[in-house]
Coordinates of C-alpha atoms in Angstrom, one line a residue:
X1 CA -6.9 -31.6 1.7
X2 CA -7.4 -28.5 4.0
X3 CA -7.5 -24.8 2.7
X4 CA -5.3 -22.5 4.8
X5 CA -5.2 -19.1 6.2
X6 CA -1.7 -17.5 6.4
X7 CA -1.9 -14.2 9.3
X8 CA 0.7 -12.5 10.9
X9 CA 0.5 -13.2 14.5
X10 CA 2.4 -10.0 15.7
X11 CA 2.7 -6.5 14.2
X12 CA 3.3 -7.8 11.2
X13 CA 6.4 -7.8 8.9
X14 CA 6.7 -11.4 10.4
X15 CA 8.1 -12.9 6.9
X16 CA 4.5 -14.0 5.6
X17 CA 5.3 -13.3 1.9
X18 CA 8.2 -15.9 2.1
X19 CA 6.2 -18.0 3.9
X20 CA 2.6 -17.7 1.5
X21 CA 5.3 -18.2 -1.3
X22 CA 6.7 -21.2 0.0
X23 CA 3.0 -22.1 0.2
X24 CA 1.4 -21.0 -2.8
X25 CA 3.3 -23.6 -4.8
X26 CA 1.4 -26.0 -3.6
X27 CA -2.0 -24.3 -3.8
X28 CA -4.4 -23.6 -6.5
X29 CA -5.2 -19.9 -5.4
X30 CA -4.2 -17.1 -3.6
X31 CA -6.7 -14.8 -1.9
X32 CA -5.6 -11.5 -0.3
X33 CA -8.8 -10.8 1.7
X34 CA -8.1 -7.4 3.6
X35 CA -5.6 -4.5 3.8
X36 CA -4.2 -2.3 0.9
X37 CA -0.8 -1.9 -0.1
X38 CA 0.4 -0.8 2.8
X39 CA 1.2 -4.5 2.8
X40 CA 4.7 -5.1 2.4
X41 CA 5.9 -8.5 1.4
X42 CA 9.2 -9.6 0.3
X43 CA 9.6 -13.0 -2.1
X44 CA 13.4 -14.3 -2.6
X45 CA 13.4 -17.1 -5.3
X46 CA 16.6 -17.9 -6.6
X47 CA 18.8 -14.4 -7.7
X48 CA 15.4 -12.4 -7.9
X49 CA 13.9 -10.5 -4.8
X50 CA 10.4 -9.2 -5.5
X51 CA 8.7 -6.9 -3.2
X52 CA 4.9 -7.0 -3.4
X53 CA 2.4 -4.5 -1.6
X54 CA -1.1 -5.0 -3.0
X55 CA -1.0 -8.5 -5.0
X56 CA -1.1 -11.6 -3.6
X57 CA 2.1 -13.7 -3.0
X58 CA 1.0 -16.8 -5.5
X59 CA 1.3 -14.5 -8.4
X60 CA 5.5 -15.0 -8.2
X61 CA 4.4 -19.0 -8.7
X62 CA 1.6 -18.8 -11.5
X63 CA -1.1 -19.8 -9.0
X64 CA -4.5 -18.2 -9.1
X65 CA -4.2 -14.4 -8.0
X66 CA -7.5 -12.8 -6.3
X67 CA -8.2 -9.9 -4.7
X68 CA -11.0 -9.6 -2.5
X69 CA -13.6 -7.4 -1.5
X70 CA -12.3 -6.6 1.9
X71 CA -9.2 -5.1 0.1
X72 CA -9.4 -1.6 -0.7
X73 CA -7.6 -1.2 -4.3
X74 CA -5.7 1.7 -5.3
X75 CA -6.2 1.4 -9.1
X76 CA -2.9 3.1 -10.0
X77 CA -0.7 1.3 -7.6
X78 CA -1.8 -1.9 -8.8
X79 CA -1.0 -1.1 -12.7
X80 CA 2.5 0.9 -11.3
X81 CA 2.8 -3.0 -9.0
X82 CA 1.9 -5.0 -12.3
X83 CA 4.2 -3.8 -14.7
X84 CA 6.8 -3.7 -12.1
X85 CA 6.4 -7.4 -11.8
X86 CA 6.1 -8.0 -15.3
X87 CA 9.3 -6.4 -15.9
X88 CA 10.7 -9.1 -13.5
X89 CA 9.4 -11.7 -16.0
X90 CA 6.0 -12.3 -13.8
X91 CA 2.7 -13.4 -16.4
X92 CA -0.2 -11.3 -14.8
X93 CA -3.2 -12.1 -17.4
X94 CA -6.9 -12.5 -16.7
X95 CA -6.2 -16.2 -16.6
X96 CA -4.0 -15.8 -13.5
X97 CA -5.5 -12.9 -11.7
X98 CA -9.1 -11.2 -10.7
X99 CA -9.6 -8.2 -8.5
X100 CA -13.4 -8.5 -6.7
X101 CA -15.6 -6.3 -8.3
X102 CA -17.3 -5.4 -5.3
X103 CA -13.7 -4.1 -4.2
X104 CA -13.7 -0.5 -2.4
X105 CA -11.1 2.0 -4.2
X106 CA -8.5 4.3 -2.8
X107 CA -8.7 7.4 -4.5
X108 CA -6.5 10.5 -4.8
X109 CA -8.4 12.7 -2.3
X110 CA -8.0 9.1 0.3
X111 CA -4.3 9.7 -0.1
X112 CA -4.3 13.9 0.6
X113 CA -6.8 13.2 3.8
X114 CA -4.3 10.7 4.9
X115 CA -1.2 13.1 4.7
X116 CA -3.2 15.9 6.1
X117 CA -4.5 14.1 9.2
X118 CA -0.9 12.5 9.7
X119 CA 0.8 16.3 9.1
X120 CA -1.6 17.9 11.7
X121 CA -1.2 15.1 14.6
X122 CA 2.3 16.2 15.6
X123 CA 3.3 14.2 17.8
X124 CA -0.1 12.4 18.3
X125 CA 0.8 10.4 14.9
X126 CA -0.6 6.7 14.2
X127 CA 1.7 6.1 12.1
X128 CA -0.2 5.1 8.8
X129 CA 1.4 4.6 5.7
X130 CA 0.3 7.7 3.9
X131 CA -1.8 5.7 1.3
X132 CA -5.1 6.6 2.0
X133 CA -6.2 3.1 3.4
X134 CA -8.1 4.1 6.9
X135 CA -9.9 7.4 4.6
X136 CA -11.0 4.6 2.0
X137 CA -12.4 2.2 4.9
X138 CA -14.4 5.3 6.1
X139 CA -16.0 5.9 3.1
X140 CA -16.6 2.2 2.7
X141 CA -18.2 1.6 5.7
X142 CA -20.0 5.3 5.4
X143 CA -21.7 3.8 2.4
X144 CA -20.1 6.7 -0.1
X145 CA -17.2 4.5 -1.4
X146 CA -16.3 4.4 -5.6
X147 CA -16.1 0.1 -6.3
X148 CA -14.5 -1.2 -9.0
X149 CA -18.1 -2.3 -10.6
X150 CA -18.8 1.7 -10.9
X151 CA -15.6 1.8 -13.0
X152 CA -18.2 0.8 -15.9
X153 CA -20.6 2.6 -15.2
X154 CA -18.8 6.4 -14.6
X155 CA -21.9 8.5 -16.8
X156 CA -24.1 7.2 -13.5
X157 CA -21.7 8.3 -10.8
X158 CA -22.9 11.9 -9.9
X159 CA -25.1 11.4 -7.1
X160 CA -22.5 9.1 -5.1
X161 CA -19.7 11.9 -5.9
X162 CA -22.7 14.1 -4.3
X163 CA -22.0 11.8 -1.7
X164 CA -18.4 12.1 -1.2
X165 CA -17.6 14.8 -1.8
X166 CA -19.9 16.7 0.1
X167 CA -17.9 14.7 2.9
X168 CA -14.7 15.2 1.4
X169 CA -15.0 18.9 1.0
X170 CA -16.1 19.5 4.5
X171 CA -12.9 17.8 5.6
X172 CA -10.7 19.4 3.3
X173 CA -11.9 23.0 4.7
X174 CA -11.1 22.7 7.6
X175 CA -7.5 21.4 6.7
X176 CA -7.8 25.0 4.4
X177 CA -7.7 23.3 1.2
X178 CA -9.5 23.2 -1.9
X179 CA -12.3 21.2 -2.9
X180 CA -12.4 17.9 -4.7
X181 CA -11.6 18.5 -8.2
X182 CA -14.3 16.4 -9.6
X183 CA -13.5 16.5 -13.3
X184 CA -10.0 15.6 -12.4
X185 CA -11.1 12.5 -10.2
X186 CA -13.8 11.6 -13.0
X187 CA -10.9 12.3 -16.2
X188 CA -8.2 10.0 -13.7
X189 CA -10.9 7.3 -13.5
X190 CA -12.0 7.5 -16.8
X191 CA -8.3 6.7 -17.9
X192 CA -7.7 4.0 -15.4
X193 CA -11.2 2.1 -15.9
X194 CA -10.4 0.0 -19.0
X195 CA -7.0 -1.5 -17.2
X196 CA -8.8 -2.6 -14.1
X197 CA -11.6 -3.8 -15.4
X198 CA -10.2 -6.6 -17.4
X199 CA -9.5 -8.3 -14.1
X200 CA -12.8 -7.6 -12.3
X201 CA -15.4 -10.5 -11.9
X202 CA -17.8 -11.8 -8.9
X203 CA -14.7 -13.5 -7.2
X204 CA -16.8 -15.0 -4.6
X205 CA -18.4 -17.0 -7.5
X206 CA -14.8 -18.0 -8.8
X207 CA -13.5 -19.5 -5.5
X208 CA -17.0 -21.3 -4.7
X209 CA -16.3 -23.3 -7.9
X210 CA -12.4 -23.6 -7.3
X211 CA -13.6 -25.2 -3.7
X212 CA -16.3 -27.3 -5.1
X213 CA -14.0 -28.5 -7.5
X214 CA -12.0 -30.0 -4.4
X215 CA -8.6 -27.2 -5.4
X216 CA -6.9 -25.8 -2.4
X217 CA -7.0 -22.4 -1.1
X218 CA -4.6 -20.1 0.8
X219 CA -5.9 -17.1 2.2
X220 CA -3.2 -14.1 2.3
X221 CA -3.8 -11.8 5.6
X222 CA -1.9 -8.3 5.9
X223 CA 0.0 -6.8 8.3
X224 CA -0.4 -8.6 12.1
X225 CA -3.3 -9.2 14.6
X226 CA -1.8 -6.8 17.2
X227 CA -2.9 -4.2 14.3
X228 CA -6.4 -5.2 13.8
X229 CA -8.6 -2.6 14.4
X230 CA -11.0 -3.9 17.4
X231 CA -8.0 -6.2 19.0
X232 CA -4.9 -4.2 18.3
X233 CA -3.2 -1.6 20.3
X234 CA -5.9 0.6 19.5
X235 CA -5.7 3.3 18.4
X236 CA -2.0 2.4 17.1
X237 CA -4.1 0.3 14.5
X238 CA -4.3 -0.3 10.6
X239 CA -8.2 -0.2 9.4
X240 CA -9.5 -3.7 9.0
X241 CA -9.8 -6.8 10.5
X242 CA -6.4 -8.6 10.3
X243 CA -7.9 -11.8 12.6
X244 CA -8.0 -15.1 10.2
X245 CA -12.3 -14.5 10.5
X246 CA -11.9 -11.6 8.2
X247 CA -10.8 -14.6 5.5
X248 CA -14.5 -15.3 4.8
X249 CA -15.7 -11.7 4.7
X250 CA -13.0 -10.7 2.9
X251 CA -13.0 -13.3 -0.1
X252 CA -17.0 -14.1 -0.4
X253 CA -16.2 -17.8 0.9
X254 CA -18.4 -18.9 4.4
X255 CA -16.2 -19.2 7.7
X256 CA -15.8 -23.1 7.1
X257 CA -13.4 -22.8 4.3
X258 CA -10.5 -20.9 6.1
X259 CA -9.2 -24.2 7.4
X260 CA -5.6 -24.6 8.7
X261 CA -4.9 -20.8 10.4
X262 CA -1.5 -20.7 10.3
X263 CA 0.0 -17.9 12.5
X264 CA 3.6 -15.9 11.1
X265 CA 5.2 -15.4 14.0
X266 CA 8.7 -13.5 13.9
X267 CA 11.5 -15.4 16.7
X268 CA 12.1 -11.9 17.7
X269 CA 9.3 -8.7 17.7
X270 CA 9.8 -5.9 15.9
X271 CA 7.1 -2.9 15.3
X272 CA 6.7 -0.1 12.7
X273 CA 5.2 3.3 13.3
X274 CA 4.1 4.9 16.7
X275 CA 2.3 2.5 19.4
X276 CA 3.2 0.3 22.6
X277 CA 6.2 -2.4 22.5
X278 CA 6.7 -3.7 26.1
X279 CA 9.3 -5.6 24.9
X280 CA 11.3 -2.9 22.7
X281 CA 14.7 -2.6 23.2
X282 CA 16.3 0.6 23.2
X283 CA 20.0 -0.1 23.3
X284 CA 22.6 -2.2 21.2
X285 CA 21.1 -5.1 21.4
X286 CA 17.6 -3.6 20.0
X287 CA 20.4 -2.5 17.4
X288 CA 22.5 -6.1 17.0
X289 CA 18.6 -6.9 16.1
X290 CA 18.1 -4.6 13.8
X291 CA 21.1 -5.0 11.9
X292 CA 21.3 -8.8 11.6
X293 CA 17.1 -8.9 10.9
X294 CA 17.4 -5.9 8.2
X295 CA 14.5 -4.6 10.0
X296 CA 13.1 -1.7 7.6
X297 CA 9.8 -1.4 6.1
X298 CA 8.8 -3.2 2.8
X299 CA 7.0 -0.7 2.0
X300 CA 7.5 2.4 3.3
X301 CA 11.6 1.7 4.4
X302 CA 11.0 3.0 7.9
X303 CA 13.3 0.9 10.4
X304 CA 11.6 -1.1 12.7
X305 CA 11.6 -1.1 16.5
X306 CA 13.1 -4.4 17.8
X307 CA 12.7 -5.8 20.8
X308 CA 12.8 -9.6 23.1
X309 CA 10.0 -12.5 21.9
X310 CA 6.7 -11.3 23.5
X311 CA 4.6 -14.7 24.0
X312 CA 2.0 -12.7 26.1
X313 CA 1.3 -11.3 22.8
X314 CA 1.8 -14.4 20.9
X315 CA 0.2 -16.4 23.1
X316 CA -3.2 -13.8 22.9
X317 CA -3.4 -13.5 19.3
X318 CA -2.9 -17.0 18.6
X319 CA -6.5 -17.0 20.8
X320 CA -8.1 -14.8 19.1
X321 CA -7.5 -16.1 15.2
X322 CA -7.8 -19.4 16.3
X323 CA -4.2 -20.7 14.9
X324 CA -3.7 -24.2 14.8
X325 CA 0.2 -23.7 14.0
X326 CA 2.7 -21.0 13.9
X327 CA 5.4 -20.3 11.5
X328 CA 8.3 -19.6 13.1
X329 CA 10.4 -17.2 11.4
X330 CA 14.0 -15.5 11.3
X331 CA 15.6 -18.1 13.8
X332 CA 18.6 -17.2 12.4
X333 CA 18.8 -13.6 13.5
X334 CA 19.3 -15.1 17.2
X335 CA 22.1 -17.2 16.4
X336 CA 25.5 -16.1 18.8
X337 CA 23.5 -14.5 21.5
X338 CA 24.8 -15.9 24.9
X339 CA 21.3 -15.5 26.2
X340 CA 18.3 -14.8 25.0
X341 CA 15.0 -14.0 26.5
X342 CA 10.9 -14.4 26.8
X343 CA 8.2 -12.6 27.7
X344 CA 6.3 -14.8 29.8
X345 CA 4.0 -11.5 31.4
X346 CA 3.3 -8.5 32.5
X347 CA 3.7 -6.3 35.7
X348 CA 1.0 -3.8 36.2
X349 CA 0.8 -1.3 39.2
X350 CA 1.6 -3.9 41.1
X351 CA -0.2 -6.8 39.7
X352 CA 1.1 -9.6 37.2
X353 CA -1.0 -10.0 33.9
X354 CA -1.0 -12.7 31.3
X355 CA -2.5 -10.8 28.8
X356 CA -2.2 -7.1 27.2
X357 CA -5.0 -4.9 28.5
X358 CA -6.9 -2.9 25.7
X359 CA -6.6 0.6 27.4
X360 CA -3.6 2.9 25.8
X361 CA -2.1 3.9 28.7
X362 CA -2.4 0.7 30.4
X363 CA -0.7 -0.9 27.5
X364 CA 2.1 1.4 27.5
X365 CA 2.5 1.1 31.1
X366 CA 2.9 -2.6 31.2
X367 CA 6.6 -4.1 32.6
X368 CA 7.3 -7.6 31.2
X369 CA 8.5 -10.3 32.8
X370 CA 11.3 -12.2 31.2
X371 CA 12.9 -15.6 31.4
X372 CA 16.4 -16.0 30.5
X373 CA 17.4 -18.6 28.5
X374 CA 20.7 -19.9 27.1
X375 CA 21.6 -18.7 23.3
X376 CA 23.6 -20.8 20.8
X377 CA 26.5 -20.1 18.8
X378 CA 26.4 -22.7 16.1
X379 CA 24.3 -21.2 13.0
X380 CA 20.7 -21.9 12.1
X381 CA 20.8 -19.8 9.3
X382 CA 19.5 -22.0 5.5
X383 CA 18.9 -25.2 7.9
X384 CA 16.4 -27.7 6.4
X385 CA 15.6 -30.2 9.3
X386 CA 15.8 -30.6 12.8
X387 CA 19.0 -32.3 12.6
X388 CA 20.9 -29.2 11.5
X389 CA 19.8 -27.1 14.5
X390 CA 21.6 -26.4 17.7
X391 CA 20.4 -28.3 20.7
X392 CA 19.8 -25.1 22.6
X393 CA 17.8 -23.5 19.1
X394 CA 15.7 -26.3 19.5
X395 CA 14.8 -25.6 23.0
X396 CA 14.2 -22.5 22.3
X397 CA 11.7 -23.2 19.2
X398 CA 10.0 -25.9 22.5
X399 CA 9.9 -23.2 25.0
X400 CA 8.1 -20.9 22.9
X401 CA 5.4 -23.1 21.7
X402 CA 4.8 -24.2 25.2
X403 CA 4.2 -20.5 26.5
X404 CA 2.1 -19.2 23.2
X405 CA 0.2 -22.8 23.5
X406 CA 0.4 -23.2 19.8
X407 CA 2.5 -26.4 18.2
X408 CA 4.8 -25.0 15.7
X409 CA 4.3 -26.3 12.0
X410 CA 7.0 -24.5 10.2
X411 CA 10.5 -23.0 11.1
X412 CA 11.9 -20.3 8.4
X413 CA 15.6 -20.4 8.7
X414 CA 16.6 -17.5 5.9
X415 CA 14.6 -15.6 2.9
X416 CA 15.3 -18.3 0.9
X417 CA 12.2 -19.9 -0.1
X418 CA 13.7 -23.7 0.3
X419 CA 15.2 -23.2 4.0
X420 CA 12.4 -24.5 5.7
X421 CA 12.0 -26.9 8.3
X422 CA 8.6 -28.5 7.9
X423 CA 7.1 -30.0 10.9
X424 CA 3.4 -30.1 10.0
X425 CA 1.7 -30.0 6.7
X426 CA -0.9 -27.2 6.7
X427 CA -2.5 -28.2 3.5
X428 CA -2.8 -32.0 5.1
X429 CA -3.8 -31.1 8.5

């Protein structure tokens, strides 16, 4: 049996958490291996909707939770996410769920940097989420970063908050605030500590013995490979590597246990936040999108730019996370256009592209090039097989994989976890 990797293969908010659910039930873990939560994920099982942002999808299902150490944790979101959750009727115990206890934290002053850089771009903004992800990579990578191990440790912590806030304070200054508040930070973590630490454990050491003990393993990916931060549309990026690789460094597992790399790919494109969109549509049928998709942020409720099927995009981020399959996900939201159309390229200054160039202004200057297709009228929306889809939907779903040169393995035909269309078994394959 194959271990798989779920990724969005877009900007993300391509219906992964739907998708990892309808997964996870058949796995024996869960890993989220990178992001925060500024992941947004929406589960609809029955009557209940939960809307998860930093755990891992399986925890809905019972399955194995982890978080790894390329996840950077924001203590207090998690406990505010957790009892959220359990409120729902969800069992998060330490039998179910372990954070990495190498695992970077997002602190307080992460979150003010954020807002302060975002407040002072005008109209230069990235777009972040305001949860002080990118500031808590920084100090990762800059080697000042509080883990969760130091959580037991906190009477040894003065010369790394030398360390960070010396950095800190510097940029704080020059925003004309205040320094860290160090017995604040220190009181807030001292509180925090005990309720994180229950989960926290070598992870890496878990999942080598869940794998040698022949279990299966989905990987969890956030947000979209057209976000990752060396082949997105820099610098209209999240902070980490959203590419299916990141699944090993992320989760303390080598490269050959990723397996299956399933890429979520939305039948539509839709963006959050500032950045390019050659495909956006600003008119009603960007709207009719929209409105039928219920495009608005998970997480931060911020309604999302719409816009035709790019499979120039598709097509290069399928390359560069080596999927083997695609997802394909709100068909339904297509059903009763008279046409519908594909990206198939790009126009240039003149010249035709088949792939998106990595300079900004080249990428917002791109024209695409689109082939027209015929819609359908009939609905796709909660079919199960092949058989309940429209001819034309069904040449639609075969055009596509021809131009992204990826088979597809899945079709998602509403939230429902159930209205899926199974066309190749990831966990077989």
């Amino acid at each position: 049996m194959a271990n798989v990797t779920v990724i969005g293969a877009q900007w993300g908010d391509e219906g992964k958490g739907k998708i990892v659910d309808w997964l996870a039930s058949r796995a024996d873990a869960v890993v989220r291996f990178q992001g925060g939560h500024n992941a947004g994920h929406t589960l609809v099982v029955g009557d209940q909707v939960y809307k998860l942002s930093l755990l891992p999808s399986g925890i809905v299902t019972g399955t194995l939770s982890i978080i790894g150490n390329g996840v950077v944790l924001d203590p207090w979101a998690l406990k505010a996410e957790v009892e959220k959750l359990t409120a729902q009727g969800v069992s998060i115990t330490t039998d179910n769920f372990a954070i990495a206890d190498n695992c970077p934290l997002i602190l307080p002053l992460h979150r003010e940097l954020d807002g302060l850089r975002e407040a002072a771009a005008g109209s230069g903004k990235i777009g972040t989420t305001g949860r002080g992800i990118g500031p808590a990579y920084e100090d990762k990578v800059g080697r000042r970063a509080i883990r969760v191990c130091d959580l037991a440790h906190l009477d040894a912590l003065d010369s790394q908050l030398d360390r960070l806030c010396a950095h800190h304070d510097a940029l704080r200054a020059g925003f004309g605030q205040e320094p860290v508040d160090r017995a604040a930070l220190i009181d807030g973590l001292r509180e925090i500590a005990p309720y994180v630490l229950q989960f926290a454990q070598p992870v890496w050491k878990r999942l080598n013995q869940v794998r040698k003990a022949g279990a299966r393993i989905l990987f969890e990916g956030a947000q979209g490979v057209l976000l990752d931060v060396d082949h997105g549309t820099y610098p209209f990026v999240t902070s980490s590597n959203t590419v299916s690789g990141t699944a090993a460094s992320g989760s303390g597992l080598g490269p050959n246990a990723t397996g299956f790399v399933l890429g979520i790919v939305k039948a539509y494109t839709t963006r959050v936040g500032s950045g390019p969109f050659p495909t956006e549509l600003e008119d009603a049928t960007g709207q009719k999108l929209g409105e039928r998709g219920h495009e608005f942020g998970t997480v931060t409720g911020r309604k999302r730019r719409c816009g035709w099927f790019d499979a120039v995009l598709v097509r290069q981020s399928c390359a560069i996370s080596g999927v083997t399959g695609i997802a394909l996900t709100k068909l339904d939201v297509l059903d009763g256009f008279d046409k519908v159309r594909i990206c198939t390229g790009y126009r240039l200054h003149g010249k035709v592209l088949d792939y998106l160039p990595s300079h900004a202004a080249d990428q917002a200057g791109v024209e695409p090039i689109y082939e027209e297709m015929d819609g359908w009228h009939d609905t796709t929306a909660g079919a199960r097989s092949w058989a309940d889809l429209p001819a034309q939907a069904i040449k639609y779903i075969q055009r596509v994989q021809e131009l992204i040169e990826t088979p597809v393995a899945l079709v998602s035909t509403s939230p429902e976890r159930e209205d899926t269309i199974l066309v190749r078994d990831p966990f077989v394959d």
